[in-house]
Amino acid sequence: MANVFLGYPNLIDDATLSGGSWEGDAPLTNLQSGDLSRWAYSTDDANASTKLDLTFAAAVTTRVVAVPRSNLSQASRIKATWGSSLGGAEVATTGWLDAWALTIGAGGVSWPASGSLGARFLTFV
C-alpha cells in the first residue's frame, strides 16, 4: 500500500455553508455533524439546487474533496471552484469531472494569505 493519502483535518467544520435548495428534514448543516448517517438532501437534482458554497474566515489549502455516502450515479459529474468572493472571479476550478474520479492533485489548491482578498469561498456544483 504505497499510495495511501489521508485527508485531515476536515475543513467543513470551520466553514459557513450556503447555496442550493435543501430539504427541511435533511438540511445542509447536517454535513457538519461528523455523523455519516446524517445526510443533506437537495429538493431536486437541478444544478442550482445541489450547489454548495463553503465560506472560510481565513486561507485554507484543499488537498482532498470527498462526497461520502452520496447517491451520485456513475454518470454524475462534479465541479469545484475556488474564488476570493462568493460569485466573484474564480481563482481556480477543477472544471467538470466524473464524480467518481475527482482529483485535485497532491499539491492542493491554496488561497492567498488572509486579508489580501477578503473571505475565501469554495463552491461545489
mmCIF file of C-alpha atoms in Angstrom:
data_model
loop_
_atom_site.group_PDB
_atom_site.id
_atom_site.type_symbol
_atom_site.label_atom_id
_atom_site.label_comp_id
_atom_site.label_asym_id
_atom_site.label_seq_id
_atom_site.Cartn_x
_atom_site.Cartn_y
_atom_site.Cartn_z
ATOM 1 C CA MET A 1 0.000 0.000 0.000
ATOM 2 C CA ALA A 2 2.388 2.662 -1.178
ATOM 3 C CA ASN A 3 -0.357 5.029 -2.368
ATOM 4 C CA VAL A 4 -2.274 5.990 0.767
ATOM 5 C CA PHE A 5 -3.428 9.601 1.150
ATOM 6 C CA LEU A 6 -5.280 10.791 4.246
ATOM 7 C CA GLY A 7 -7.492 13.872 4.183
ATOM 8 C CA TYR A 8 -7.124 15.597 7.552
ATOM 9 C CA PRO A 9 -8.321 17.855 9.122
ATOM 10 C CA ASN A 10 -11.938 18.022 7.977
ATOM 11 C CA LEU A 11 -12.225 21.654 6.858
ATOM 12 C CA ILE A 12 -16.009 21.651 6.544
ATOM 13 C CA ASP A 13 -16.289 22.069 10.314
ATOM 14 C CA ASP A 14 -14.771 25.568 10.038
ATOM 15 C CA ALA A 15 -16.821 26.639 7.010
ATOM 16 C CA THR A 16 -20.085 28.510 6.720
ATOM 17 C CA LEU A 17 -22.351 26.515 4.386
ATOM 18 C CA SER A 18 -24.824 28.098 1.969
ATOM 19 C CA GLY A 19 -26.269 27.752 -1.513
ATOM 20 C CA GLY A 20 -28.587 25.255 -3.119
ATOM 21 C CA SER A 21 -32.058 24.189 -2.050
ATOM 22 C CA TRP A 22 -32.227 21.633 0.753
ATOM 23 C CA GLU A 23 -34.989 19.591 2.384
ATOM 24 C CA GLY A 24 -36.088 20.848 5.814
ATOM 25 C CA ASP A 25 -35.616 17.449 7.498
ATOM 26 C CA ALA A 26 -32.160 16.978 5.903
ATOM 27 C CA PRO A 27 -30.602 20.493 5.880
ATOM 28 C CA LEU A 28 -27.185 21.476 4.606
ATOM 29 C CA THR A 29 -25.882 21.836 8.169
ATOM 30 C CA ASN A 30 -26.104 18.030 8.533
ATOM 31 C CA LEU A 31 -22.846 17.907 6.564
ATOM 32 C CA GLN A 32 -21.072 19.392 9.586
ATOM 33 C CA SER A 33 -22.377 16.850 12.101
ATOM 34 C CA GLY A 34 -19.473 14.406 11.636
ATOM 35 C CA ASP A 35 -22.043 11.588 11.591
ATOM 36 C CA LEU A 36 -22.053 9.966 8.134
ATOM 37 C CA SER A 37 -25.566 8.635 8.758
ATOM 38 C CA ARG A 38 -26.909 12.235 8.619
ATOM 39 C CA TRP A 39 -27.338 13.471 5.065
ATOM 40 C CA ALA A 40 -28.301 16.684 3.342
ATOM 41 C CA TYR A 41 -30.957 16.150 0.667
ATOM 42 C CA SER A 42 -31.422 18.641 -2.121
ATOM 43 C CA THR A 43 -35.006 19.408 -3.154
ATOM 44 C CA ASP A 44 -34.257 18.177 -6.705
ATOM 45 C CA ASP A 45 -31.290 17.378 -8.954
ATOM 46 C CA ALA A 46 -31.000 20.770 -10.695
ATOM 47 C CA ASN A 47 -27.519 22.356 -10.551
ATOM 48 C CA ALA A 48 -28.951 25.360 -8.691
ATOM 49 C CA SER A 49 -30.413 23.067 -6.005
ATOM 50 C CA THR A 50 -27.337 20.896 -5.487
ATOM 51 C CA LYS A 51 -24.869 23.782 -5.281
ATOM 52 C CA LEU A 52 -22.865 24.008 -2.069
ATOM 53 C CA ASP A 53 -20.875 27.107 -1.076
ATOM 54 C CA LEU A 54 -18.275 26.856 1.683
ATOM 55 C CA THR A 55 -17.020 30.145 3.146
ATOM 56 C CA PHE A 56 -13.838 30.176 5.225
ATOM 57 C CA ALA A 57 -12.778 33.033 7.503
ATOM 58 C CA ALA A 58 -9.096 32.526 6.703
ATOM 59 C CA ALA A 59 -6.943 31.000 3.988
ATOM 60 C CA VAL A 60 -7.011 27.202 3.713
ATOM 61 C CA THR A 61 -5.347 24.648 1.450
ATOM 62 C CA THR A 62 -7.555 21.944 -0.031
ATOM 63 C CA ARG A 63 -5.937 18.649 -0.966
ATOM 64 C CA VAL A 64 -8.898 16.259 -0.843
ATOM 65 C CA VAL A 65 -12.514 16.797 -1.824
ATOM 66 C CA ALA A 66 -14.812 13.975 -0.739
ATOM 67 C CA VAL A 67 -18.516 13.401 -1.181
ATOM 68 C CA PRO A 68 -19.066 10.422 1.134
ATOM 69 C CA ARG A 69 -22.247 8.344 1.147
ATOM 70 C CA SER A 70 -23.772 10.198 -1.786
ATOM 71 C CA ASN A 71 -26.341 8.877 -4.206
ATOM 72 C CA LEU A 72 -24.431 10.178 -7.216
ATOM 73 C CA SER A 73 -24.809 7.882 -10.215
ATOM 74 C CA GLN A 74 -21.873 6.566 -12.228
ATOM 75 C CA ALA A 75 -22.688 9.232 -14.864
ATOM 76 C CA SER A 76 -22.654 12.136 -12.366
ATOM 77 C CA ARG A 77 -20.231 14.992 -12.778
ATOM 78 C CA ILE A 78 -18.967 17.445 -10.157
ATOM 79 C CA LYS A 79 -17.096 20.742 -10.286
ATOM 80 C CA ALA A 80 -15.210 22.574 -7.532
ATOM 81 C CA THR A 81 -14.470 26.287 -7.949
ATOM 82 C CA TRP A 82 -12.327 28.474 -5.688
ATOM 83 C CA GLY A 83 -12.746 32.226 -5.511
ATOM 84 C CA SER A 84 -11.974 35.278 -3.447
ATOM 85 C CA SER A 85 -15.643 36.214 -3.010
ATOM 86 C CA LEU A 86 -18.980 34.495 -3.444
ATOM 87 C CA GLY A 87 -19.908 34.871 -7.098
ATOM 88 C CA GLY A 88 -16.672 36.740 -7.774
ATOM 89 C CA ALA A 89 -13.807 35.895 -10.072
ATOM 90 C CA GLU A 90 -12.547 32.340 -9.917
ATOM 91 C CA VAL A 91 -9.090 31.682 -8.504
ATOM 92 C CA ALA A 92 -9.140 28.055 -9.683
ATOM 93 C CA THR A 93 -11.565 25.398 -10.886
ATOM 94 C CA THR A 94 -11.449 21.679 -11.485
ATOM 95 C CA GLY A 95 -13.828 22.033 -14.432
ATOM 96 C CA TRP A 96 -16.473 19.326 -14.808
ATOM 97 C CA LEU A 97 -15.087 15.923 -13.794
ATOM 98 C CA ASP A 98 -16.563 12.470 -13.317
ATOM 99 C CA ALA A 99 -17.811 12.409 -9.707
ATOM 100 C CA TRP A 100 -16.204 9.038 -9.063
ATOM 101 C CA ALA A 101 -12.782 10.172 -10.280
ATOM 102 C CA LEU A 102 -12.418 13.679 -8.806
ATOM 103 C CA THR A 103 -8.776 14.554 -8.174
ATOM 104 C CA ILE A 104 -7.198 17.880 -7.341
ATOM 105 C CA GLY A 105 -3.598 16.651 -7.130
ATOM 106 C CA ALA A 106 -1.022 16.201 -4.402
ATOM 107 C CA GLY A 107 -0.091 19.893 -4.315
ATOM 108 C CA GLY A 108 -3.559 21.059 -3.380
ATOM 109 C CA VAL A 109 -5.022 24.460 -4.140
ATOM 110 C CA SER A 110 -4.057 27.428 -1.977
ATOM 111 C CA TRP A 111 -5.777 30.722 -1.385
ATOM 112 C CA PRO A 112 -3.752 33.893 -0.869
ATOM 113 C CA ALA A 113 -2.917 34.959 2.671
ATOM 114 C CA SER A 114 -5.782 36.100 4.862
ATOM 115 C CA GLY A 115 -6.812 39.699 4.317
ATOM 116 C CA SER A 116 -5.421 40.090 0.804
ATOM 117 C CA LEU A 117 -8.648 39.096 -0.940
ATOM 118 C CA GLY A 118 -11.251 39.089 1.828
ATOM 119 C CA ALA A 119 -13.322 35.974 2.560
ATOM 120 C CA ARG A 120 -12.467 32.653 0.947
ATOM 121 C CA PHE A 121 -15.040 30.582 -0.950
ATOM 122 C CA LEU A 122 -15.220 27.073 -2.325
ATOM 123 C CA THR A 123 -18.241 26.184 -4.436
ATOM 124 C CA PHE A 124 -19.381 22.714 -5.463
ATOM 125 C CA VAL A 125 -21.965 22.182 -8.179
#
